Amino acid sequence: MSIQVRNLTHIYGKGQPDSQLALENINFDIYDEEIVGIIGHTGSGKSTLLQHLNGLLKPEEGTIVVGNDEITAPNFPMRNIRKKVGLVFQYPEYQLFEETVALDIAFGPKNLGMPEDEIWDRIKEVLEMVDLDYDEVADKSPFELSGGQKRRVAIAGVLAMKPQVLILDEPTAGLDPKAHKSILEMIQRVHEKEKNIIIFVSHNMEDIANLSDKVMVMDCGKLVMVGTPKEIFAQRDRLNQIGLNVPPAADLIYKLKDAGIPMADGVVSMEEAEEELYNYLRKK
Ligand SMILES: Nc1ncnc2c1ncn2[C@@H]1O[C@H](COP(=O)(O)OP(=O)(O)O)[C@@H](O)[C@H]1O
Ligand SMILES: [Mg+2]
């Protein structure tokens, strides 16, 4: 399974005086089982791009191929896209509406025509993936849960449809550190289990560096950089120019370099920074 995006352009309110060129000639490939992190300042087009990948928005120009299907082809059935590509919106907990957690998770699979007995097995399976206890939460109202739990229920509802591509728009936004950590662990667990493509947006550069195989950088509707976390975060000055930062550990090493202290290139994680500092101090 792979994704190819070619010459993708999107204009909001085309022909109107306040029309907005939100995506401009975007091209990229995503390969089997990749985890892709998307970064970019607010308004750079991240959410617009994600909504094209599951057919919610139609491009002005360009094509998107998911697996063997060109989902941008005229009359391509939406239902078939939804089966393949699951999109979790920002603050998805606001969209919970059923009486119980189980019914909420069952909603998507039912709509896709999954058989009833399979749906119940799947509810158990996805609750486990998002680290919630079936016996404890299945019959509860989603509104009785904490913020972080609600978000995990909403994500479980998308996972229940077995998407081969899982897209998460700012999945950790607004969560406390504990809930934040549990979402990151969940992403890794889901990826290990489902071997799917995962695409997520985050403003937390450390999370992006830790989770992603590939990082895509958006600026003013354009895809301006694509590479491994190491390749991307080796370009601090370019990132700073477009209002973005490097992870804290990389930032520290850059600051030492700025101060004339010799440090290796390509330091991204805390562990690498620690090793680099240790080596420097030992040599001194
Ligand atoms: N529904 C909409 N109607 C008109 N303009 C929009 C709409 N949604 C987003 N935009 C505009 O498109 C651009 C990209 O927005 P968005 O994709 O939400 O960026 P991001 O997710 O990176 O913050 C912004 O200029 C934004 O104001
Ligand atoms: Mg957004």
Coordinates of C-alpha atoms and ligand atoms in Angstrom, one line a residue:
M1 CA 0.0 0.0 0.0
S2 CA 1.3 3.4 -0.9
I3 CA 0.0 6.9 -1.6
Q4 CA 1.0 9.2 -4.5
V5 CA 0.0 12.8 -4.6
R6 CA 0.6 14.8 -7.8
N7 CA 0.2 18.5 -8.5
L8 CA -2.4 18.9 -5.8
T9 CA -3.9 22.4 -5.7
H10 CA -6.8 23.6 -3.6
I11 CA -8.6 26.9 -3.6
Y12 CA -11.3 27.8 -1.0
G13 CA -14.1 30.0 -2.4
K14 CA -12.8 30.0 -6.0
G15 CA -13.8 33.0 -8.0
Q16 CA -14.9 34.9 -4.9
P17 CA -13.1 38.1 -3.8
D18 CA -11.9 36.3 -0.6
S19 CA -10.7 33.1 -2.3
Q20 CA -7.8 31.4 -0.7
L21 CA -5.1 29.4 -2.4
A22 CA -4.7 26.8 0.4
L23 CA -2.6 24.2 -1.4
E24 CA -0.3 24.9 -4.3
N25 CA 1.1 22.1 -6.5
I26 CA 1.8 19.6 -3.8
N27 CA 3.8 16.4 -4.7
F28 CA 4.8 13.5 -2.5
D29 CA 4.9 9.8 -2.0
I30 CA 4.2 7.8 1.1
Y31 CA 5.3 4.1 1.2
D32 CA 4.0 1.0 2.9
E33 CA 4.0 1.1 6.7
E34 CA 5.5 4.6 6.9
I35 CA 4.7 7.0 9.8
V36 CA 4.7 10.5 8.4
G37 CA 4.8 13.6 10.6
I38 CA 3.5 16.9 9.2
I39 CA 4.7 20.2 10.5
G40 CA 3.9 23.8 9.6
H41 CA 2.7 27.0 11.2
T42 CA -1.1 27.6 11.6
G43 CA -2.7 28.2 8.3
S44 CA 0.0 26.5 6.2
G45 CA -2.5 24.0 4.7
K46 CA -2.0 20.9 6.9
S47 CA -5.6 20.2 7.6
T48 CA -6.6 21.0 4.1
L49 CA -4.1 18.5 2.8
L50 CA -5.4 15.8 5.2
Q51 CA -9.0 16.3 4.2
H52 CA -8.0 15.6 0.6
L53 CA -6.5 12.3 1.5
N54 CA -9.8 10.9 2.6
G55 CA -11.9 12.6 -0.1
L56 CA -13.6 15.2 2.1
L57 CA -12.3 17.9 0.0
K58 CA -11.9 17.8 -3.8
P59 CA -8.8 19.4 -5.3
E60 CA -8.9 22.2 -7.8
E61 CA -6.2 20.3 -9.7
G62 CA -4.1 17.2 -9.3
T63 CA -4.5 13.5 -8.4
I64 CA -4.3 11.3 -5.3
V65 CA -3.7 7.6 -5.7
V66 CA -4.2 5.4 -2.6
G67 CA -3.1 1.8 -3.2
N68 CA -4.5 0.9 -6.6
D69 CA -7.3 3.6 -6.6
E70 CA -7.2 7.1 -7.9
I71 CA -9.6 8.6 -5.3
T72 CA -9.7 11.9 -7.1
A73 CA -11.2 10.3 -10.2
P74 CA -14.7 11.6 -11.0
N75 CA -17.4 9.6 -9.3
F76 CA -14.9 7.5 -7.2
P77 CA -17.2 6.2 -4.4
M78 CA -16.6 8.0 -1.1
R79 CA -17.5 4.9 0.8
N80 CA -14.6 3.0 -0.7
I81 CA -12.2 5.8 0.4
R82 CA -13.6 5.8 4.0
K83 CA -12.9 2.0 4.2
K84 CA -9.2 2.6 3.4
V85 CA -8.4 6.0 4.9
G86 CA -9.5 6.9 8.4
L87 CA -9.3 10.6 9.4
V88 CA -9.3 11.7 13.0
F89 CA -10.1 15.4 13.1
Q90 CA -8.6 17.9 15.6
Y91 CA -10.5 17.7 18.9
P92 CA -12.5 14.6 17.7
E93 CA -14.1 14.2 21.1
Y94 CA -16.5 16.9 20.2
Q95 CA -18.0 14.6 17.7
L96 CA -18.9 11.8 20.1
F97 CA -22.7 11.6 20.3
E98 CA -24.0 8.1 20.9
E99 CA -25.4 7.0 24.3
T100 CA -22.5 4.6 25.0
V101 CA -18.9 4.2 24.1
A102 CA -19.6 0.9 22.4
L103 CA -22.3 2.4 20.2
D104 CA -20.1 5.3 19.3
I105 CA -17.3 3.1 18.1
A106 CA -19.8 0.8 16.3
F107 CA -21.2 3.8 14.3
G108 CA -18.6 3.9 11.5
P109 CA -18.3 0.1 11.0
K110 CA -22.1 -0.2 10.8
N111 CA -22.2 2.5 8.1
L112 CA -19.6 0.6 6.2
G113 CA -21.8 -2.6 6.4
M114 CA -19.6 -4.6 8.7
P115 CA -21.5 -7.7 10.0
E116 CA -22.8 -7.2 13.6
D117 CA -20.8 -10.0 15.3
E118 CA -17.6 -8.7 13.7
I119 CA -18.3 -5.2 14.9
W120 CA -18.5 -6.4 18.6
D121 CA -15.2 -8.2 18.3
R122 CA -13.7 -5.2 16.7
I123 CA -14.9 -2.9 19.5
K124 CA -13.0 -5.0 22.0
E125 CA -9.9 -5.1 19.8
V126 CA -9.8 -1.3 19.2
L127 CA -10.5 -0.4 22.9
E128 CA -7.5 -2.5 23.8
M129 CA -5.4 -0.7 21.1
V130 CA -6.3 2.7 22.7
D131 CA -5.6 1.3 26.1
L132 CA -9.2 1.4 27.5
D133 CA -10.8 -1.4 29.4
Y134 CA -13.9 -2.9 27.6
D135 CA -15.7 -3.9 30.8
E136 CA -15.1 -0.6 32.4
V137 CA -16.0 1.8 29.5
A138 CA -18.1 0.0 26.9
D139 CA -21.5 0.8 28.5
K140 CA -20.6 4.2 29.8
S141 CA -21.7 7.4 28.3
P142 CA -18.7 9.0 26.5
F143 CA -19.5 12.1 28.4
E144 CA -18.6 10.5 31.7
L145 CA -15.0 10.0 30.6
S146 CA -12.0 12.3 31.0
G147 CA -10.8 14.5 28.1
G148 CA -7.9 12.1 27.2
Q149 CA -10.2 9.0 27.4
K150 CA -12.8 10.7 25.2
R151 CA -10.2 11.4 22.6
R152 CA -9.1 7.8 22.6
V153 CA -12.7 6.6 22.2
A154 CA -13.0 8.9 19.2
I155 CA -9.8 7.5 17.7
A156 CA -11.1 4.0 18.4
G157 CA -14.2 4.8 16.3
V158 CA -12.0 5.4 13.3
L159 CA -9.7 2.4 14.0
A160 CA -12.8 0.2 14.1
M161 CA -13.2 0.7 10.4
K162 CA -9.7 -1.0 9.9
P163 CA -8.3 1.8 7.8
Q164 CA -5.1 0.9 5.9
V165 CA -4.2 4.6 6.3
L166 CA -4.8 6.4 9.6
I167 CA -4.6 10.1 9.7
L168 CA -4.5 12.1 12.9
D169 CA -4.8 15.9 12.8
E170 CA -3.1 17.3 15.9
P171 CA -3.9 14.2 18.1
T172 CA -2.2 15.6 21.2
A173 CA -3.4 19.2 21.0
G174 CA -4.7 20.5 24.3
L175 CA -4.0 17.4 26.4
D176 CA -2.2 17.2 29.7
P177 CA 1.3 15.5 29.8
K178 CA -0.1 12.1 30.9
A179 CA -2.8 12.0 28.2
H180 CA -0.3 13.3 25.7
K181 CA 2.0 10.4 26.4
S182 CA -0.7 7.9 26.2
I183 CA -1.7 9.1 22.7
L184 CA 1.9 8.8 21.6
E185 CA 2.1 5.2 23.0
M186 CA -1.2 4.4 21.3
I187 CA 0.1 5.6 17.9
Q188 CA 3.1 3.2 18.2
R189 CA 0.9 0.3 19.4
V190 CA -1.6 0.8 16.6
H191 CA 1.2 0.9 14.1
E192 CA 2.8 -2.3 15.4
K193 CA -0.5 -4.1 15.4
E194 CA -2.0 -2.8 12.1
K195 CA 1.1 -2.3 10.0
N196 CA -0.7 0.7 8.5
I197 CA 0.4 4.0 7.1
I198 CA 0.0 6.7 9.8
I199 CA 0.1 10.4 9.0
F200 CA -0.1 12.8 11.9
V201 CA 0.2 16.6 12.4
S202 CA 1.9 18.0 15.5
H203 CA 3.5 21.2 16.7
N204 CA 5.6 19.1 19.1
M205 CA 9.0 18.7 17.3
E206 CA 10.2 16.1 19.8
D207 CA 7.1 13.9 19.1
I208 CA 7.7 14.4 15.3
A209 CA 11.3 13.3 15.7
N210 CA 10.6 10.3 17.8
L211 CA 7.7 8.9 15.8
S212 CA 8.2 9.7 12.2
D213 CA 10.0 7.8 9.5
K214 CA 9.4 10.8 7.2
V215 CA 8.7 14.5 8.0
M216 CA 6.9 16.8 5.7
V217 CA 7.1 20.6 6.2
M218 CA 4.3 22.9 5.0
D219 CA 4.6 26.6 4.5
C220 CA 2.0 28.9 3.0
G221 CA 0.2 26.1 1.1
K222 CA 3.4 24.6 -0.2
L223 CA 5.3 21.5 0.7
V224 CA 8.7 22.9 1.3
M225 CA 10.7 20.1 2.8
V226 CA 10.5 16.3 2.9
G227 CA 13.0 14.0 4.6
T228 CA 13.9 11.9 7.6
P229 CA 13.8 13.7 11.0
K230 CA 17.6 13.9 10.9
E231 CA 17.5 15.5 7.5
I232 CA 14.8 18.0 8.4
F233 CA 16.1 19.0 11.8
A234 CA 19.6 19.5 10.5
Q235 CA 18.2 22.6 8.9
R236 CA 17.5 24.8 11.9
D237 CA 17.9 28.1 10.1
R238 CA 15.6 27.2 7.3
L239 CA 13.0 26.0 9.8
N240 CA 13.3 29.2 11.9
Q241 CA 12.7 31.3 8.8
I242 CA 9.3 29.7 8.4
G243 CA 8.4 30.0 12.0
L244 CA 9.3 26.5 13.1
N245 CA 11.8 25.1 15.6
V246 CA 13.9 22.0 16.1
P247 CA 13.4 19.5 19.0
P248 CA 14.7 20.8 22.4
A249 CA 17.7 18.5 22.4
A250 CA 18.7 19.6 18.9
D251 CA 18.2 23.2 20.0
L252 CA 20.6 22.8 22.9
I253 CA 23.3 21.4 20.6
Y254 CA 22.8 24.2 18.1
K255 CA 23.1 26.8 20.9
L256 CA 26.4 25.2 22.0
K257 CA 27.6 25.3 18.4
D258 CA 26.6 28.9 18.1
A259 CA 28.7 29.6 21.2
G260 CA 31.7 28.0 19.5
I261 CA 31.7 24.7 21.2
P262 CA 32.4 21.8 18.8
M263 CA 29.4 19.5 18.5
A264 CA 28.5 16.9 15.9
D265 CA 25.9 17.5 13.3
G266 CA 22.6 15.6 13.2
V267 CA 21.8 15.5 16.9
V268 CA 18.0 15.1 17.3
S269 CA 17.1 13.0 20.3
M270 CA 17.8 13.5 24.0
E271 CA 19.9 10.3 24.0
E272 CA 22.1 11.6 21.1
A273 CA 22.5 15.0 22.8
E274 CA 23.5 13.3 26.1
E275 CA 26.1 11.2 24.3
E276 CA 27.5 14.2 22.5
L277 CA 27.8 16.2 25.7
Y278 CA 29.4 13.3 27.5
N279 CA 32.0 12.8 24.7
Y280 CA 32.8 16.6 24.8
L281 CA 33.2 16.7 28.5
R282 CA 35.3 13.5 28.5
K283 CA 37.7 15.0 25.9
K284 CA 38.1 18.2 27.8
Ligands
LIG1 N1 -13.3 26.3 5.2 C1 -12.5 27.2 4.8 N2 -12.8 28.2 4.0 C2 -12.0 29.2 3.6 N3 -10.7 29.2 3.9 C3 -10.2 28.2 4.7 C4 -11.1 27.1 5.1 N4 -10.3 26.3 5.9 C5 -9.1 26.7 5.9 N5 -9.0 27.9 5.1 C6 -7.8 28.7 4.8 O1 -6.9 27.8 4.1 C7 -5.5 28.0 4.6 C8 -5.0 26.6 5.2 O2 -5.8 26.3 6.3 P1 -5.6 24.9 7.1 O3 -5.5 23.8 6.1 O4 -6.6 24.8 8.1 O5 -4.1 25.1 7.8 P2 -3.4 24.4 9.0 O6 -4.2 23.1 9.3 O7 -2.0 24.2 8.6 O8 -3.6 25.4 10.2 C9 -5.6 29.1 5.7 O9 -5.3 30.3 5.0 C10 -7.0 29.1 6.1 O10 -7.5 30.3 6.5
MG2 MG -5.1 22.4 11.0

